[in-house]
Amino acid sequence: MKNNLVHEGERLDDLEYNDLKLIQNIKGYKFSTDSVILANFGHARPNDVYVDLCSGSGVVAILFSCKNNLNKAYALELQPALADMAKRSIEFNGLEEKIEVINDDLLNLDKVFGCEKVDVITVNPPYNEVGETSVTDEIAIATHELKTNLETIARVSSRALKFGGKLYMVHRADRLASIIYELKKNKLEPKVMRVVYPKVGKEPNLVLIEAKKGAKPGLKIMQPLILNNEDGTETEELKKIYSRK
């Protein structure tokens, strides 16, 4: 029974795409719009070897693999409780044959897949630096660089990606300089960037980046993505991303 997959203290959220659902802990870490826009930003081919890093409850892996009609996807998550929720969400959606959850440290990415074996990586990493928190619970680990950081993510991604492979990342806009530095240092050339604004008239808070391993320099900057109108209602593009009418 599907209901047995949702445990006490958890809820079932609608991902608003193809009737997909996601199990989330009511008091724990929950996905937000940044995961949804990342899954919509990236692209892959059906036979690509695809891995989602820092996968949390599996929202990006589920949405990205379904939107791109992938034959196989892998979700790598360090925290056992989140990895377990991701597995149950995948089972709830009947995607067990298409998405595999790996409960491991991303430092072991090349041990799991080998060097230069992956075509596409997505990552919605912890945004905040360690000095911004002293807490080490589930939410803090998911949102702060307590267990990994930009440098590590760029390094392990570069090692795992094939030449020409792509990394899709969403991160804080105010850390853009550090993001570009770490990517280029690890031979991941930023090729496409889209700045995200929470609302008309507000400063940007997020940035979406596509980086390609071994590519020549040359960055395309897309039109800004604005999530909400001045009156607080969702923009037409955000409605489209969420498949809302």
Short mmCIF file of C-alpha atoms in Angstrom, two decimals:
data_model
loop_
_atom_site.label_atom_id
_atom_site.label_comp_id
_atom_site.label_asym_id
_atom_site.label_seq_id
_atom_site.Cartn_x
_atom_site.Cartn_y
_atom_site.Cartn_z
CA MET A 1 0.00 0.00 0.00
CA LYS A 2 1.31 3.42 -0.94
CA ASN A 3 0.03 4.92 2.30
CA ASN A 4 2.50 2.76 4.24
CA LEU A 5 5.35 4.67 2.60
CA VAL A 6 4.38 7.92 4.34
CA HIS A 7 5.44 7.70 7.99
CA GLU A 8 4.16 9.48 11.05
CA GLY A 9 5.33 13.11 11.13
CA GLU A 10 5.55 13.24 7.33
CA ARG A 11 3.36 14.71 4.62
CA LEU A 12 2.84 14.10 0.93
CA ASP A 13 3.40 17.14 -1.31
CA ASP A 14 2.24 17.52 -4.90
CA LEU A 15 5.10 18.33 -7.31
CA GLU A 16 2.52 19.60 -9.81
CA TYR A 17 4.03 17.64 -12.68
CA ASN A 18 2.60 14.38 -14.07
CA ASP A 19 0.90 13.67 -10.72
CA LEU A 20 4.29 13.22 -9.01
CA LYS A 21 4.37 13.36 -5.22
CA LEU A 22 7.14 13.88 -2.66
CA ILE A 23 7.32 12.68 0.95
CA GLN A 24 8.60 15.33 3.36
CA ASN A 25 9.21 15.52 7.09
CA ILE A 26 6.87 18.11 8.57
CA LYS A 27 9.58 19.40 10.94
CA GLY A 28 12.63 18.61 8.81
CA TYR A 29 14.28 19.98 5.67
CA LYS A 30 11.85 20.71 2.82
CA PHE A 31 12.47 21.55 -0.80
CA SER A 32 11.68 25.00 -2.17
CA THR A 33 11.35 26.77 -5.52
CA ASP A 34 15.10 26.66 -6.16
CA SER A 35 14.92 22.88 -6.62
CA VAL A 36 12.03 23.18 -9.07
CA ILE A 37 13.70 25.85 -11.22
CA LEU A 38 16.96 23.85 -11.27
CA ALA A 39 15.13 20.75 -12.52
CA ASN A 40 13.55 22.90 -15.23
CA PHE A 41 16.84 24.64 -16.18
CA GLY A 42 18.95 21.61 -17.02
CA HIS A 43 18.73 19.21 -19.96
CA ALA A 44 19.86 15.64 -20.66
CA ARG A 45 19.39 12.91 -23.24
CA PRO A 46 17.49 9.69 -22.36
CA ASN A 47 20.61 7.50 -22.28
CA ASP A 48 22.83 9.95 -20.40
CA VAL A 49 24.43 8.89 -17.12
CA TYR A 50 22.83 11.39 -14.77
CA VAL A 51 23.55 12.06 -11.07
CA ASP A 52 21.93 14.51 -8.68
CA LEU A 53 24.27 15.55 -5.85
CA CYS A 54 23.14 16.75 -2.40
CA SER A 55 19.83 15.20 -3.40
CA GLY A 56 17.97 15.66 -0.12
CA SER A 57 14.50 14.16 -0.43
CA GLY A 58 15.07 13.53 -4.14
CA VAL A 59 12.96 16.31 -5.63
CA VAL A 60 15.46 17.40 -8.31
CA ALA A 61 16.30 13.83 -9.32
CA ILE A 62 12.61 12.95 -9.66
CA LEU A 63 11.62 16.06 -11.61
CA PHE A 64 14.74 16.22 -13.79
CA SER A 65 14.64 12.54 -14.76
CA CYS A 66 10.93 12.65 -15.60
CA LYS A 67 11.07 15.94 -17.51
CA ASN A 68 13.99 14.65 -19.59
CA ASN A 69 12.58 11.13 -19.96
CA LEU A 70 15.78 9.56 -18.66
CA ASN A 71 16.23 5.81 -18.67
CA LYS A 72 18.22 5.87 -15.42
CA ALA A 73 19.01 8.44 -12.76
CA TYR A 74 21.01 8.43 -9.53
CA ALA A 75 20.37 10.52 -6.43
CA LEU A 76 23.34 10.88 -4.06
CA GLU A 77 22.51 11.96 -0.50
CA LEU A 78 24.68 11.91 2.62
CA GLN A 79 22.00 11.99 5.33
CA PRO A 80 20.36 8.57 5.90
CA ALA A 81 16.93 9.95 6.87
CA LEU A 82 16.69 12.11 3.74
CA ALA A 83 17.98 9.29 1.54
CA ASP A 84 15.31 7.00 3.00
CA MET A 85 12.57 9.55 2.28
CA ALA A 86 13.85 9.90 -1.28
CA LYS A 87 13.68 6.12 -1.75
CA ARG A 88 10.11 6.02 -0.46
CA SER A 89 9.07 8.93 -2.69
CA ILE A 90 10.55 7.16 -5.68
CA GLU A 91 8.65 3.99 -4.78
CA PHE A 92 5.45 5.98 -4.22
CA ASN A 93 5.75 7.33 -7.76
CA GLY A 94 6.56 3.91 -9.22
CA LEU A 95 10.02 5.02 -10.36
CA GLU A 96 12.13 2.32 -8.68
CA GLU A 97 13.44 1.04 -12.01
CA LYS A 98 14.44 4.52 -13.17
CA ILE A 99 15.90 6.27 -10.11
CA GLU A 100 18.39 4.80 -7.64
CA VAL A 101 19.21 6.50 -4.34
CA ILE A 102 22.79 6.21 -3.10
CA ASN A 103 23.31 7.05 0.58
CA ASP A 104 26.95 8.14 0.50
CA ASP A 105 29.31 11.09 0.73
CA LEU A 106 29.82 12.89 -2.58
CA LEU A 107 33.55 12.52 -1.95
CA ASN A 108 33.01 8.92 -3.05
CA LEU A 109 31.38 9.91 -6.35
CA ASP A 110 34.28 8.68 -8.48
CA LYS A 111 34.43 5.42 -6.52
CA VAL A 112 30.75 4.77 -7.23
CA PHE A 113 30.76 5.75 -10.92
CA GLY A 114 34.43 5.91 -11.88
CA CYS A 115 36.31 8.87 -13.32
CA GLU A 116 34.92 10.59 -16.42
CA LYS A 117 31.84 8.32 -16.62
CA VAL A 118 29.00 10.77 -15.93
CA ASP A 119 27.26 12.88 -18.60
CA VAL A 120 25.15 15.24 -16.49
CA ILE A 121 25.18 16.36 -12.86
CA THR A 122 22.66 18.56 -11.08
CA VAL A 123 23.29 20.04 -7.67
CA ASN A 124 21.35 22.26 -5.29
CA PRO A 125 24.10 22.48 -2.67
CA PRO A 126 24.19 23.97 0.82
CA TYR A 127 24.25 27.72 0.16
CA ASN A 128 25.55 29.15 3.42
CA GLU A 129 29.07 29.15 4.75
CA VAL A 130 29.95 27.39 8.00
CA GLY A 131 30.37 30.56 10.04
CA GLU A 132 26.69 31.36 9.55
CA THR A 133 25.50 28.56 11.86
CA SER A 134 26.63 26.47 14.81
CA VAL A 135 23.82 23.92 14.50
CA THR A 136 24.46 20.47 13.03
CA ASP A 137 20.96 19.06 12.59
CA GLU A 138 19.36 17.87 9.35
CA ILE A 139 18.28 21.32 8.20
CA ALA A 140 21.65 22.92 8.97
CA ILE A 141 23.56 20.21 7.07
CA ALA A 142 21.26 20.68 4.07
CA THR A 143 21.59 24.47 4.06
CA HIS A 144 25.13 25.16 5.38
CA GLU A 145 28.56 24.00 4.23
CA LEU A 146 29.08 21.71 7.20
CA LYS A 147 29.71 18.50 5.22
CA THR A 148 30.68 19.86 1.79
CA ASN A 149 31.38 23.16 0.03
CA LEU A 150 31.69 24.77 -3.39
CA GLU A 151 35.31 23.72 -3.88
CA THR A 152 34.54 20.07 -3.12
CA ILE A 153 31.46 19.98 -5.32
CA ALA A 154 33.35 21.48 -8.27
CA ARG A 155 36.31 19.13 -7.78
CA VAL A 156 34.36 15.86 -7.48
CA SER A 157 32.01 16.86 -10.31
CA SER A 158 34.90 17.57 -12.65
CA ARG A 159 36.49 14.25 -11.80
CA ALA A 160 33.28 12.32 -12.47
CA LEU A 161 32.12 14.12 -15.63
CA LYS A 162 33.15 13.06 -19.09
CA PHE A 163 34.87 15.60 -21.33
CA GLY A 164 31.98 17.75 -22.54
CA GLY A 165 29.79 16.67 -19.63
CA LYS A 166 27.60 19.27 -17.97
CA LEU A 167 27.02 20.46 -14.42
CA TYR A 168 23.81 22.34 -13.61
CA MET A 169 23.82 24.29 -10.34
CA VAL A 170 21.57 26.66 -8.44
CA HIS A 171 23.16 28.81 -5.75
CA ARG A 172 23.03 32.15 -3.98
CA ALA A 173 23.55 35.09 -6.33
CA ASP A 174 25.85 36.86 -3.87
CA ARG A 175 28.31 33.95 -4.10
CA LEU A 176 28.61 34.14 -7.89
CA ALA A 177 32.28 35.18 -7.86
CA SER A 178 33.23 32.16 -5.73
CA ILE A 179 31.10 29.85 -7.88
CA ILE A 180 32.78 30.91 -11.12
CA TYR A 181 36.24 30.77 -9.53
CA GLU A 182 35.78 27.20 -8.26
CA LEU A 183 34.24 25.98 -11.50
CA LYS A 184 36.98 27.38 -13.72
CA LYS A 185 39.68 26.16 -11.34
CA ASN A 186 38.34 22.65 -11.88
CA LYS A 187 38.03 22.89 -15.69
CA LEU A 188 34.27 23.39 -15.59
CA GLU A 189 33.65 26.34 -17.88
CA PRO A 190 30.51 28.39 -17.12
CA LYS A 191 28.55 28.46 -20.40
CA VAL A 192 25.03 29.61 -19.46
CA MET A 193 23.87 31.75 -16.56
CA ARG A 194 20.43 32.91 -15.50
CA VAL A 195 19.91 35.29 -12.59
CA VAL A 196 16.78 34.74 -10.49
CA TYR A 197 14.79 37.56 -8.90
CA PRO A 198 12.26 36.74 -6.15
CA LYS A 199 10.04 39.65 -7.16
CA VAL A 200 9.84 42.60 -9.53
CA GLY A 201 11.86 45.46 -8.08
CA LYS A 202 13.90 43.26 -5.71
CA GLU A 203 17.57 42.32 -5.89
CA PRO A 204 18.43 38.86 -7.27
CA ASN A 205 18.83 36.09 -4.71
CA LEU A 206 19.67 33.04 -6.84
CA VAL A 207 21.68 32.15 -9.91
CA LEU A 208 21.38 29.16 -12.26
CA ILE A 209 24.59 28.05 -13.97
CA GLU A 210 25.40 25.49 -16.66
CA ALA A 211 29.09 24.57 -16.74
CA LYS A 212 30.72 22.30 -19.31
CA LYS A 213 33.85 20.27 -18.69
CA GLY A 214 36.73 21.20 -20.96
CA ALA A 215 34.80 23.85 -22.88
CA LYS A 216 36.26 27.05 -24.27
CA PRO A 217 35.41 30.34 -22.48
CA GLY A 218 32.22 32.07 -23.54
CA LEU A 219 29.29 32.77 -21.24
CA LYS A 220 25.70 33.27 -22.41
CA ILE A 221 23.60 35.31 -19.98
CA MET A 222 19.91 34.55 -20.31
CA GLN A 223 17.02 36.86 -19.61
CA PRO A 224 16.39 37.14 -15.85
CA LEU A 225 13.93 34.75 -14.24
CA ILE A 226 11.45 36.69 -12.12
CA LEU A 227 9.36 34.56 -9.78
CA ASN A 228 6.70 36.98 -8.56
CA ASN A 229 5.01 40.11 -9.81
CA GLU A 230 5.02 43.36 -7.87
CA ASP A 231 1.67 42.44 -6.27
CA GLY A 232 3.07 39.10 -5.06
CA THR A 233 1.32 36.91 -7.63
CA GLU A 234 3.35 34.36 -9.58
CA THR A 235 4.73 35.36 -12.95
CA GLU A 236 3.55 33.48 -16.02
CA GLU A 237 6.96 31.84 -16.39
CA LEU A 238 6.92 30.49 -12.85
CA LYS A 239 3.41 29.12 -13.44
CA LYS A 240 4.72 27.40 -16.56
CA ILE A 241 7.67 25.91 -14.66
CA TYR A 242 5.25 24.52 -12.08
CA SER A 243 2.86 23.41 -14.86
CA ARG A 244 0.17 25.66 -13.38
CA LYS A 245 -2.49 27.21 -15.58
#
